[in-house]
């Protein structure tokens, strides 16, 4: 869309304005092509103005495209930005930063200590489970020994032994009626 305004202020001087897209500011034609000579030279035609503007725009587009390609094709990275966003972290932009590359050995050391800490924790938990299992076995063994001891004490009592002897009727052993006496043997 072009809109030309011809106003004649002094003689032989023409001002033209081109309406451009909203992204670019509107420039008076004087800045683009210059003013017509006051000596009476012909003013630039509309086609010449359009052609010059197209060439200028093409040059700007080519420069912008070259700059974008140059920015993307660079092997070194852009300076590290100070603000962290969730998008940058999840997108992996943080891992490409110079800061991460310069601190790689510190990161490796921290990861090593984390792995060591986790493995130590698992081994301690395994040992605690073994200790609990052994304590349970020890309690069971103590109760078994206590019950065995009480049963043995029960069976070893004199009254229980005599009762068993009476029930069997095989033995000639019985309780003495008289108190024991000492036999003296001469030497």
Short mmCIF file of N, CA and C in Angstrom, two decimals:
data_model
loop_
_atom_site.label_atom_id
_atom_site.label_comp_id
_atom_site.label_asym_id
_atom_site.label_seq_id
_atom_site.Cartn_x
_atom_site.Cartn_y
_atom_site.Cartn_z
N UNK A 1 0.84 -1.17 0.00
CA UNK A 1 0.00 0.00 0.00
C UNK A 1 0.89 1.23 0.00
N UNK A 2 0.67 2.01 -0.97
CA UNK A 2 1.44 3.25 -1.03
C UNK A 2 0.46 4.41 -1.11
N UNK A 3 0.89 5.42 -0.45
CA UNK A 3 0.07 6.62 -0.51
C UNK A 3 1.03 7.78 -0.74
N UNK A 4 0.84 8.51 -1.78
CA UNK A 4 1.72 9.63 -2.10
C UNK A 4 1.00 10.91 -1.78
N UNK A 5 1.75 11.80 -1.19
CA UNK A 5 1.20 13.13 -0.92
C UNK A 5 2.13 14.13 -1.58
N UNK A 6 1.59 14.89 -2.43
CA UNK A 6 2.38 15.93 -3.10
C UNK A 6 1.96 17.28 -2.54
N UNK A 7 2.89 17.89 -1.92
CA UNK A 7 2.64 19.25 -1.45
C UNK A 7 3.76 20.12 -1.96
N UNK A 8 3.41 21.19 -2.40
CA UNK A 8 4.42 22.07 -2.95
C UNK A 8 4.59 23.24 -2.01
N UNK A 9 5.65 23.22 -1.30
CA UNK A 9 5.95 24.34 -0.42
C UNK A 9 6.80 25.33 -1.18
N UNK A 10 8.10 25.12 -1.26
CA UNK A 10 8.85 25.94 -2.21
C UNK A 10 8.78 25.28 -3.58
N UNK A 11 9.10 25.98 -4.59
CA UNK A 11 9.04 25.42 -5.93
C UNK A 11 10.08 24.34 -6.11
N UNK A 12 9.77 23.37 -6.91
CA UNK A 12 10.62 22.26 -7.30
C UNK A 12 11.00 21.33 -6.13
N UNK A 13 10.38 21.42 -5.00
CA UNK A 13 10.69 20.51 -3.91
C UNK A 13 9.47 19.65 -3.65
N UNK A 14 9.69 18.34 -3.64
CA UNK A 14 8.57 17.41 -3.50
C UNK A 14 8.81 16.59 -2.24
N UNK A 15 7.78 16.44 -1.42
CA UNK A 15 7.84 15.58 -0.25
C UNK A 15 6.92 14.41 -0.49
N UNK A 16 7.44 13.19 -0.23
CA UNK A 16 6.63 11.99 -0.41
C UNK A 16 6.75 11.15 0.85
N UNK A 17 5.66 10.53 1.23
CA UNK A 17 5.65 9.65 2.40
C UNK A 17 5.09 8.31 1.98
N UNK A 18 5.78 7.23 2.41
CA UNK A 18 5.32 5.89 2.10
C UNK A 18 4.81 5.27 3.38
N UNK A 19 3.63 4.66 3.30
CA UNK A 19 3.07 3.98 4.46
C UNK A 19 3.62 2.55 4.46
N UNK A 20 4.28 2.20 5.56
CA UNK A 20 4.92 0.89 5.66
C UNK A 20 4.17 0.04 6.68
N UNK A 21 4.50 -1.26 6.77
CA UNK A 21 3.85 -2.10 7.78
C UNK A 21 4.11 -1.55 9.17
N UNK A 22 3.32 -1.99 10.13
CA UNK A 22 3.38 -1.43 11.48
C UNK A 22 4.67 -1.77 12.20
N UNK A 23 5.39 -2.79 11.76
CA UNK A 23 6.63 -3.15 12.43
C UNK A 23 7.72 -2.10 12.22
N UNK A 24 7.72 -1.46 11.08
CA UNK A 24 8.76 -0.50 10.78
C UNK A 24 8.19 0.91 10.86
N UNK A 25 8.96 1.86 11.36
CA UNK A 25 8.45 3.23 11.44
C UNK A 25 8.34 3.85 10.04
N UNK A 26 7.44 4.78 9.93
CA UNK A 26 7.23 5.45 8.66
C UNK A 26 8.35 6.46 8.47
N UNK A 27 9.00 6.42 7.29
CA UNK A 27 10.11 7.32 7.00
C UNK A 27 9.66 8.28 5.90
N UNK A 28 9.98 9.52 6.04
CA UNK A 28 9.68 10.42 4.94
C UNK A 28 10.58 10.09 3.75
N UNK A 29 10.11 10.33 2.58
CA UNK A 29 10.85 9.97 1.38
C UNK A 29 12.12 10.78 1.25
N UNK A 30 12.18 11.91 1.92
CA UNK A 30 13.38 12.74 1.87
C UNK A 30 14.58 11.98 2.43
N UNK A 31 14.35 11.21 3.52
CA UNK A 31 15.44 10.46 4.13
C UNK A 31 15.90 9.34 3.22
N UNK A 32 14.97 8.74 2.48
CA UNK A 32 15.32 7.61 1.63
C UNK A 32 16.01 8.04 0.36
N UNK A 33 15.45 9.00 -0.33
CA UNK A 33 16.00 9.37 -1.62
C UNK A 33 16.62 10.76 -1.66
N UNK A 34 16.35 11.55 -0.66
CA UNK A 34 16.88 12.91 -0.67
C UNK A 34 15.87 13.84 -1.33
N UNK A 35 16.10 15.11 -1.24
CA UNK A 35 15.19 16.08 -1.83
C UNK A 35 15.60 16.38 -3.26
N UNK A 36 14.66 16.82 -3.99
CA UNK A 36 14.97 17.19 -5.38
C UNK A 36 15.78 18.47 -5.38
N UNK A 37 16.59 18.59 -6.36
CA UNK A 37 17.45 19.76 -6.47
C UNK A 37 16.61 21.01 -6.65
N UNK A 38 17.01 22.08 -6.05
CA UNK A 38 16.27 23.32 -6.22
C UNK A 38 16.60 23.96 -7.56
N UNK A 39 17.62 23.42 -8.19
CA UNK A 39 18.04 24.01 -9.46
C UNK A 39 17.10 23.62 -10.58
N UNK A 40 16.16 22.75 -10.30
CA UNK A 40 15.20 22.45 -11.33
C UNK A 40 15.32 21.06 -11.88
N UNK A 41 16.06 20.17 -11.23
CA UNK A 41 16.12 18.80 -11.71
C UNK A 41 14.79 18.14 -11.47
N UNK A 42 14.55 17.09 -12.21
CA UNK A 42 13.26 16.40 -12.09
C UNK A 42 13.17 15.69 -10.74
N UNK A 43 12.00 15.69 -10.18
CA UNK A 43 11.74 14.98 -8.93
C UNK A 43 11.69 13.49 -9.22
N UNK A 44 12.07 12.63 -8.25
CA UNK A 44 12.05 11.19 -8.49
C UNK A 44 10.62 10.72 -8.77
N UNK A 45 10.52 9.79 -9.67
CA UNK A 45 9.21 9.27 -10.02
C UNK A 45 8.77 8.26 -8.99
N UNK A 46 7.53 7.90 -9.06
CA UNK A 46 6.95 6.96 -8.10
C UNK A 46 7.58 5.58 -8.28
N UNK A 47 7.87 5.19 -9.48
CA UNK A 47 8.50 3.89 -9.73
C UNK A 47 9.91 3.84 -9.17
N UNK A 48 10.65 4.93 -9.32
CA UNK A 48 12.01 4.97 -8.80
C UNK A 48 12.01 4.89 -7.28
N UNK A 49 11.06 5.58 -6.68
CA UNK A 49 10.95 5.56 -5.23
C UNK A 49 10.63 4.14 -4.76
N UNK A 50 9.70 3.49 -5.43
CA UNK A 50 9.30 2.14 -5.06
C UNK A 50 10.46 1.17 -5.24
N UNK A 51 11.18 1.31 -6.33
CA UNK A 51 12.32 0.45 -6.61
C UNK A 51 13.42 0.63 -5.57
N UNK A 52 13.71 1.86 -5.19
CA UNK A 52 14.73 2.15 -4.19
C UNK A 52 14.31 1.61 -2.83
N UNK A 53 13.04 1.73 -2.50
CA UNK A 53 12.53 1.23 -1.22
C UNK A 53 12.61 -0.29 -1.17
N UNK A 54 12.26 -0.95 -2.30
CA UNK A 54 12.34 -2.41 -2.36
C UNK A 54 13.77 -2.88 -2.19
N UNK A 55 14.71 -2.20 -2.81
CA UNK A 55 16.12 -2.57 -2.69
C UNK A 55 16.58 -2.39 -1.25
N UNK A 56 16.19 -1.31 -0.60
CA UNK A 56 16.56 -1.07 0.80
C UNK A 56 15.96 -2.12 1.72
N UNK A 57 14.71 -2.48 1.46
CA UNK A 57 14.06 -3.50 2.28
C UNK A 57 14.71 -4.86 2.07
N UNK A 58 15.05 -5.17 0.81
CA UNK A 58 15.71 -6.43 0.52
C UNK A 58 17.07 -6.49 1.22
N UNK A 59 17.78 -5.39 1.22
CA UNK A 59 19.08 -5.37 1.88
C UNK A 59 18.92 -5.59 3.39
N UNK A 60 17.91 -4.96 3.98
CA UNK A 60 17.67 -5.14 5.42
C UNK A 60 17.28 -6.58 5.71
N UNK A 61 16.44 -7.16 4.85
CA UNK A 61 16.02 -8.55 5.04
C UNK A 61 17.22 -9.50 4.93
N UNK A 62 18.08 -9.25 3.95
CA UNK A 62 19.26 -10.09 3.76
C UNK A 62 20.19 -9.97 4.97
N UNK A 63 20.36 -8.74 5.47
CA UNK A 63 21.21 -8.54 6.64
C UNK A 63 20.63 -9.26 7.86
N UNK A 64 19.31 -9.16 8.06
CA UNK A 64 18.67 -9.82 9.20
C UNK A 64 18.79 -11.34 9.08
N UNK A 65 18.62 -11.86 7.85
CA UNK A 65 18.74 -13.29 7.63
C UNK A 65 20.17 -13.77 7.87
N UNK A 66 21.15 -13.00 7.38
CA UNK A 66 22.55 -13.37 7.61
C UNK A 66 22.87 -13.35 9.10
N UNK A 67 22.35 -12.38 9.80
CA UNK A 67 22.60 -12.28 11.25
C UNK A 67 21.98 -13.47 11.98
N UNK A 68 20.76 -13.85 11.60
CA UNK A 68 20.10 -14.99 12.24
C UNK A 68 20.86 -16.28 11.98
N UNK A 69 21.32 -16.47 10.74
CA UNK A 69 22.11 -17.67 10.41
C UNK A 69 23.43 -17.65 11.17
N UNK A 70 24.03 -16.49 11.24
CA UNK A 70 25.30 -16.37 11.97
C UNK A 70 25.11 -16.71 13.45
N UNK A 71 24.01 -16.24 14.06
CA UNK A 71 23.75 -16.50 15.47
C UNK A 71 23.52 -17.99 15.72
N UNK A 72 22.82 -18.68 14.81
CA UNK A 72 22.53 -20.09 15.01
C UNK A 72 23.71 -20.97 14.65
N UNK A 73 24.57 -20.54 13.76
CA UNK A 73 25.67 -21.37 13.30
C UNK A 73 26.91 -21.23 14.17
N UNK A 74 26.90 -20.35 15.14
CA UNK A 74 28.07 -20.18 16.00
C UNK A 74 28.26 -21.38 16.89
N UNK A 75 29.51 -21.78 17.06
CA UNK A 75 29.79 -22.94 17.89
C UNK A 75 29.86 -22.58 19.36
N UNK A 76 30.27 -21.37 19.67
CA UNK A 76 30.28 -20.99 21.07
C UNK A 76 28.87 -20.57 21.47
N UNK A 77 28.65 -20.48 22.75
CA UNK A 77 27.30 -20.22 23.24
C UNK A 77 27.10 -18.75 23.57
N UNK A 78 25.84 -18.42 23.68
CA UNK A 78 25.49 -17.08 24.10
C UNK A 78 25.85 -16.93 25.58
N UNK A 79 26.05 -15.72 26.05
CA UNK A 79 26.34 -15.53 27.47
C UNK A 79 25.21 -16.11 28.32
N UNK A 80 25.59 -16.65 29.46
CA UNK A 80 24.63 -17.29 30.35
C UNK A 80 23.70 -16.26 30.96
N UNK A 81 22.40 -16.47 30.79
CA UNK A 81 21.44 -15.53 31.36
C UNK A 81 21.25 -15.85 32.83
N UNK A 82 21.01 -14.82 33.61
CA UNK A 82 20.93 -14.99 35.06
C UNK A 82 19.58 -15.53 35.51
N UNK A 83 18.54 -15.37 34.72
CA UNK A 83 17.23 -15.82 35.17
C UNK A 83 16.98 -17.26 34.73
N UNK A 84 16.53 -18.08 35.68
CA UNK A 84 16.18 -19.47 35.41
C UNK A 84 14.67 -19.57 35.35
N UNK A 85 14.19 -20.20 34.33
CA UNK A 85 12.76 -20.48 34.24
C UNK A 85 12.58 -21.98 34.14
N UNK A 86 11.39 -22.43 34.46
CA UNK A 86 11.09 -23.85 34.38
C UNK A 86 11.22 -24.35 32.96
N UNK A 87 10.88 -23.52 32.03
CA UNK A 87 10.98 -23.90 30.61
C UNK A 87 12.44 -24.13 30.22
N UNK A 88 13.35 -23.27 30.71
CA UNK A 88 14.77 -23.43 30.39
C UNK A 88 15.33 -24.68 31.04
N UNK A 89 14.91 -24.95 32.27
CA UNK A 89 15.42 -26.12 32.98
C UNK A 89 14.92 -27.39 32.33
N UNK A 90 13.61 -27.48 32.06
CA UNK A 90 13.05 -28.69 31.44
C UNK A 90 13.47 -28.83 29.99
N UNK A 91 13.73 -27.72 29.33
CA UNK A 91 14.15 -27.77 27.94
C UNK A 91 15.61 -28.17 27.78
N UNK A 92 16.38 -28.15 28.85
CA UNK A 92 17.78 -28.55 28.78
C UNK A 92 18.72 -27.41 28.47
N UNK A 93 18.22 -26.18 28.42
CA UNK A 93 19.09 -25.04 28.12
C UNK A 93 20.14 -24.86 29.21
N UNK A 94 19.82 -25.25 30.43
CA UNK A 94 20.75 -25.08 31.55
C UNK A 94 21.95 -25.99 31.37
N UNK A 95 21.75 -27.19 30.80
CA UNK A 95 22.84 -28.15 30.65
C UNK A 95 23.84 -27.74 29.58
N UNK A 96 23.47 -26.84 28.70
CA UNK A 96 24.38 -26.41 27.65
C UNK A 96 25.19 -25.19 28.06
N UNK A 97 24.96 -24.68 29.22
CA UNK A 97 25.58 -23.42 29.62
C UNK A 97 27.06 -23.61 29.96
N UNK A 98 27.80 -22.55 29.80
CA UNK A 98 29.23 -22.57 30.13
C UNK A 98 29.45 -22.86 31.60
N UNK A 99 28.55 -22.37 32.44
CA UNK A 99 28.67 -22.57 33.88
C UNK A 99 28.68 -24.05 34.21
N UNK A 100 27.80 -24.82 33.59
CA UNK A 100 27.75 -26.25 33.85
C UNK A 100 29.03 -26.92 33.36
N UNK A 101 29.47 -26.54 32.16
CA UNK A 101 30.69 -27.17 31.62
C UNK A 101 31.91 -26.83 32.44
N UNK A 102 31.95 -25.64 32.99
CA UNK A 102 33.13 -25.27 33.78
C UNK A 102 33.14 -25.96 35.14
N UNK A 103 31.98 -26.35 35.63
CA UNK A 103 31.88 -27.00 36.95
C UNK A 103 31.59 -28.49 36.84
N UNK A 104 31.96 -29.12 35.73
CA UNK A 104 31.60 -30.52 35.50
C UNK A 104 32.21 -31.45 36.53
N UNK A 105 33.46 -31.18 36.97
CA UNK A 105 34.09 -32.08 37.94
C UNK A 105 33.44 -31.96 39.30
N UNK A 106 32.98 -30.78 39.65
CA UNK A 106 32.25 -30.62 40.91
C UNK A 106 30.94 -31.39 40.85
N UNK A 107 30.27 -31.33 39.71
CA UNK A 107 29.00 -32.05 39.56
C UNK A 107 29.25 -33.56 39.63
N UNK A 108 30.31 -34.04 38.99
CA UNK A 108 30.64 -35.47 39.05
C UNK A 108 30.93 -35.88 40.49
N UNK A 109 31.65 -35.06 41.22
CA UNK A 109 31.96 -35.36 42.62
C UNK A 109 30.69 -35.42 43.46
N UNK A 110 29.79 -34.47 43.27
CA UNK A 110 28.53 -34.45 44.02
C UNK A 110 27.70 -35.69 43.70
N UNK A 111 27.63 -36.05 42.42
CA UNK A 111 26.88 -37.25 42.03
C UNK A 111 27.50 -38.50 42.66
N UNK A 112 28.83 -38.57 42.68
CA UNK A 112 29.52 -39.71 43.30
C UNK A 112 29.15 -39.81 44.78
N UNK A 113 29.17 -38.68 45.49
CA UNK A 113 28.83 -38.70 46.92
C UNK A 113 27.36 -39.06 47.13
N UNK A 114 26.49 -38.63 46.26
CA UNK A 114 25.07 -38.99 46.37
C UNK A 114 24.90 -40.50 46.20
N UNK A 115 25.58 -41.07 45.21
CA UNK A 115 25.49 -42.52 45.00
C UNK A 115 26.07 -43.26 46.20
N UNK A 116 27.19 -42.78 46.73
CA UNK A 116 27.80 -43.38 47.91
C UNK A 116 26.85 -43.31 49.11
N UNK A 117 26.20 -42.17 49.29
CA UNK A 117 25.26 -41.99 50.39
C UNK A 117 24.08 -42.96 50.27
N UNK A 118 23.54 -43.09 49.07
CA UNK A 118 22.39 -43.97 48.86
C UNK A 118 22.79 -45.43 49.08
N UNK A 119 23.95 -45.83 48.55
CA UNK A 119 24.37 -47.22 48.75
C UNK A 119 24.66 -47.51 50.22
N UNK A 120 25.23 -46.56 50.93
CA UNK A 120 25.48 -46.72 52.36
C UNK A 120 24.16 -46.88 53.11
N UNK A 121 23.18 -46.10 52.74
CA UNK A 121 21.88 -46.18 53.41
C UNK A 121 21.25 -47.55 53.20
N UNK A 122 21.34 -48.08 51.96
CA UNK A 122 20.77 -49.40 51.70
C UNK A 122 21.50 -50.49 52.48
N UNK A 123 22.82 -50.38 52.57
CA UNK A 123 23.56 -51.40 53.33
C UNK A 123 23.22 -51.32 54.82
N UNK A 124 23.04 -50.13 55.35
CA UNK A 124 22.66 -49.97 56.75
C UNK A 124 21.26 -50.54 56.98
N UNK A 125 20.34 -50.28 56.05
CA UNK A 125 18.99 -50.85 56.20
C UNK A 125 19.03 -52.37 56.15
N UNK A 126 19.86 -52.91 55.29
CA UNK A 126 20.00 -54.37 55.20
C UNK A 126 20.54 -54.92 56.52
N UNK A 127 21.56 -54.24 57.09
CA UNK A 127 22.11 -54.68 58.38
C UNK A 127 21.07 -54.58 59.49
N UNK A 128 20.26 -53.52 59.50
CA UNK A 128 19.22 -53.38 60.52
C UNK A 128 18.18 -54.49 60.41
N UNK A 129 17.81 -54.86 59.20
CA UNK A 129 16.87 -55.97 59.03
C UNK A 129 17.47 -57.27 59.54
N UNK A 130 18.75 -57.49 59.29
CA UNK A 130 19.43 -58.69 59.78
C UNK A 130 19.48 -58.70 61.30
N UNK A 131 19.74 -57.53 61.90
CA UNK A 131 19.78 -57.43 63.37
C UNK A 131 18.40 -57.73 63.94
N UNK A 132 17.34 -57.21 63.35
CA UNK A 132 15.98 -57.49 63.83
C UNK A 132 15.67 -58.98 63.73
N UNK A 133 16.06 -59.61 62.62
CA UNK A 133 15.79 -61.04 62.44
C UNK A 133 16.55 -61.86 63.50
N UNK A 134 17.82 -61.50 63.74
CA UNK A 134 18.60 -62.22 64.74
C UNK A 134 18.07 -62.00 66.15
N UNK A 135 17.58 -60.78 66.46
CA UNK A 135 16.98 -60.53 67.77
C UNK A 135 15.72 -61.37 67.97
N UNK A 136 14.94 -61.52 66.93
CA UNK A 136 13.73 -62.35 67.02
C UNK A 136 14.13 -63.81 67.27
N UNK A 137 15.15 -64.29 66.56
CA UNK A 137 15.61 -65.67 66.79
C UNK A 137 16.16 -65.85 68.21
N UNK A 138 16.86 -64.82 68.70
CA UNK A 138 17.40 -64.90 70.06
C UNK A 138 16.28 -64.99 71.10
N UNK A 139 15.24 -64.18 70.94
CA UNK A 139 14.10 -64.24 71.87
C UNK A 139 13.44 -65.62 71.84
N UNK A 140 13.26 -66.14 70.62
CA UNK A 140 12.66 -67.47 70.51
C UNK A 140 13.53 -68.52 71.21
N UNK A 141 14.85 -68.45 71.03
CA UNK A 141 15.76 -69.40 71.66
C UNK A 141 15.72 -69.27 73.18
N UNK A 142 15.63 -68.03 73.69
CA UNK A 142 15.55 -67.82 75.14
C UNK A 142 14.26 -68.43 75.71
N UNK A 143 13.14 -68.20 75.04
CA UNK A 143 11.87 -68.75 75.52
C UNK A 143 11.89 -70.28 75.48
N UNK A 144 12.50 -70.84 74.44
CA UNK A 144 12.60 -72.29 74.31
C UNK A 144 13.48 -72.85 75.43
N UNK A 145 14.61 -72.18 75.68
CA UNK A 145 15.50 -72.63 76.75
C UNK A 145 14.82 -72.52 78.11
N UNK A 146 14.08 -71.48 78.34
CA UNK A 146 13.38 -71.29 79.62
C UNK A 146 12.32 -72.37 79.82
N UNK A 147 11.57 -72.65 78.75
CA UNK A 147 10.53 -73.69 78.89
C UNK A 147 11.17 -75.07 79.07
N UNK A 148 12.28 -75.33 78.37
CA UNK A 148 12.98 -76.61 78.54
C UNK A 148 13.52 -76.74 79.96
N UNK A 149 14.07 -75.66 80.48
CA UNK A 149 14.61 -75.67 81.84
C UNK A 149 13.50 -75.92 82.86
N UNK A 150 12.36 -75.30 82.68
CA UNK A 150 11.26 -75.49 83.63
C UNK A 150 10.72 -76.93 83.56
N UNK A 151 10.67 -77.50 82.34
CA UNK A 151 10.21 -78.89 82.21
C UNK A 151 11.20 -79.84 82.88
N UNK A 152 12.49 -79.58 82.71
CA UNK A 152 13.52 -80.43 83.34
C UNK A 152 13.44 -80.34 84.86
N UNK A 153 13.25 -79.13 85.36
CA UNK A 153 13.12 -78.95 86.81
C UNK A 153 11.90 -79.71 87.32
N UNK A 154 10.84 -79.67 86.58
CA UNK A 154 9.60 -80.36 86.96
C UNK A 154 9.83 -81.87 87.00
N UNK A 155 10.53 -82.41 86.04
CA UNK A 155 10.73 -83.86 85.98
C UNK A 155 11.78 -84.34 86.98
N UNK A 156 12.64 -83.47 87.43
CA UNK A 156 13.71 -83.87 88.36
C UNK A 156 13.29 -83.79 89.83
N UNK A 157 12.13 -83.34 90.12
CA UNK A 157 11.71 -83.26 91.53
C UNK A 157 11.57 -84.68 92.10
N UNK A 158 11.84 -84.76 93.36
CA UNK A 158 11.80 -86.07 94.04
C UNK A 158 10.43 -86.69 94.00
N UNK A 159 9.44 -85.88 94.22
CA UNK A 159 8.08 -86.42 94.23
C UNK A 159 7.69 -86.95 92.85
N UNK A 160 8.10 -86.26 91.84
CA UNK A 160 7.77 -86.69 90.48
C UNK A 160 8.52 -87.97 90.13
N UNK A 161 9.77 -88.08 90.57
CA UNK A 161 10.56 -89.29 90.32
C UNK A 161 9.93 -90.49 91.02
N UNK A 162 9.50 -90.33 92.29
CA UNK A 162 8.87 -91.41 93.04
C UNK A 162 7.55 -91.83 92.40
N UNK A 163 6.83 -90.86 91.94
CA UNK A 163 5.54 -91.17 91.30
C UNK A 163 5.77 -91.99 90.03
N UNK A 164 6.80 -91.63 89.28
CA UNK A 164 7.11 -92.39 88.06
C UNK A 164 7.55 -93.82 88.41
N UNK A 165 8.31 -93.99 89.51
CA UNK A 165 8.75 -95.32 89.93
C UNK A 165 7.57 -96.19 90.36
N UNK A 166 6.61 -95.60 91.07
CA UNK A 166 5.43 -96.35 91.49
C UNK A 166 4.60 -96.78 90.29
N UNK A 167 4.51 -95.91 89.31
CA UNK A 167 3.68 -96.20 88.13
C UNK A 167 4.31 -97.31 87.28
N UNK A 168 5.61 -97.41 87.25
CA UNK A 168 6.28 -98.41 86.42
C UNK A 168 6.29 -99.79 87.08
N UNK A 169 6.33 -99.90 88.34
CA UNK A 169 6.36 -101.12 89.14
C UNK A 169 7.48 -102.06 88.73
N UNK A 170 8.44 -101.57 88.03
CA UNK A 170 9.58 -102.38 87.64
C UNK A 170 10.72 -102.22 88.63
N UNK A 171 10.69 -101.16 89.31
CA UNK A 171 11.83 -100.82 90.14
C UNK A 171 11.62 -101.34 91.57
N UNK A 172 12.69 -101.65 92.19
CA UNK A 172 12.67 -102.04 93.60
C UNK A 172 12.99 -100.86 94.50
N UNK A 173 13.21 -99.75 93.92
CA UNK A 173 13.52 -98.56 94.69
C UNK A 173 12.25 -98.01 95.31
N UNK A 174 12.41 -97.58 96.57
CA UNK A 174 11.30 -96.94 97.24
C UNK A 174 11.84 -95.98 98.27
N UNK A 175 10.98 -95.26 98.88
CA UNK A 175 11.39 -94.29 99.91
C UNK A 175 11.76 -95.07 101.18
N UNK A 176 12.89 -94.68 101.79
CA UNK A 176 13.26 -95.37 103.03
C UNK A 176 12.35 -94.98 104.19
N UNK A 177 12.07 -95.92 105.01
CA UNK A 177 11.25 -95.64 106.21
C UNK A 177 12.12 -95.16 107.36
N UNK A 178 13.35 -95.60 107.40
CA UNK A 178 14.25 -95.25 108.49
C UNK A 178 15.24 -94.22 108.00
N UNK A 179 15.72 -93.40 108.92
CA UNK A 179 16.72 -92.41 108.53
C UNK A 179 18.05 -93.12 108.19
N UNK A 180 18.84 -92.48 107.40
CA UNK A 180 20.11 -93.12 107.03
C UNK A 180 21.03 -93.22 108.24
N UNK A 181 21.89 -94.21 108.22
CA UNK A 181 22.85 -94.36 109.33
C UNK A 181 24.23 -94.60 108.72
N UNK A 182 25.26 -94.33 109.57
CA UNK A 182 26.63 -94.40 109.10
C UNK A 182 27.21 -95.76 109.45
N UNK A 183 27.83 -96.38 108.50
CA UNK A 183 28.50 -97.67 108.72
C UNK A 183 29.97 -97.38 108.91
N UNK A 184 30.49 -97.91 109.96
CA UNK A 184 31.90 -97.69 110.27
C UNK A 184 32.69 -98.92 109.82
N UNK A 185 33.65 -98.70 109.05
CA UNK A 185 34.50 -99.77 108.54
C UNK A 185 35.86 -99.65 109.25
N UNK A 186 36.35 -100.79 109.86
CA UNK A 186 37.65 -100.66 110.49
C UNK A 186 38.78 -100.62 109.46
N UNK A 187 39.82 -100.02 109.87
CA UNK A 187 40.94 -99.84 108.97
C UNK A 187 41.92 -100.90 109.05
#
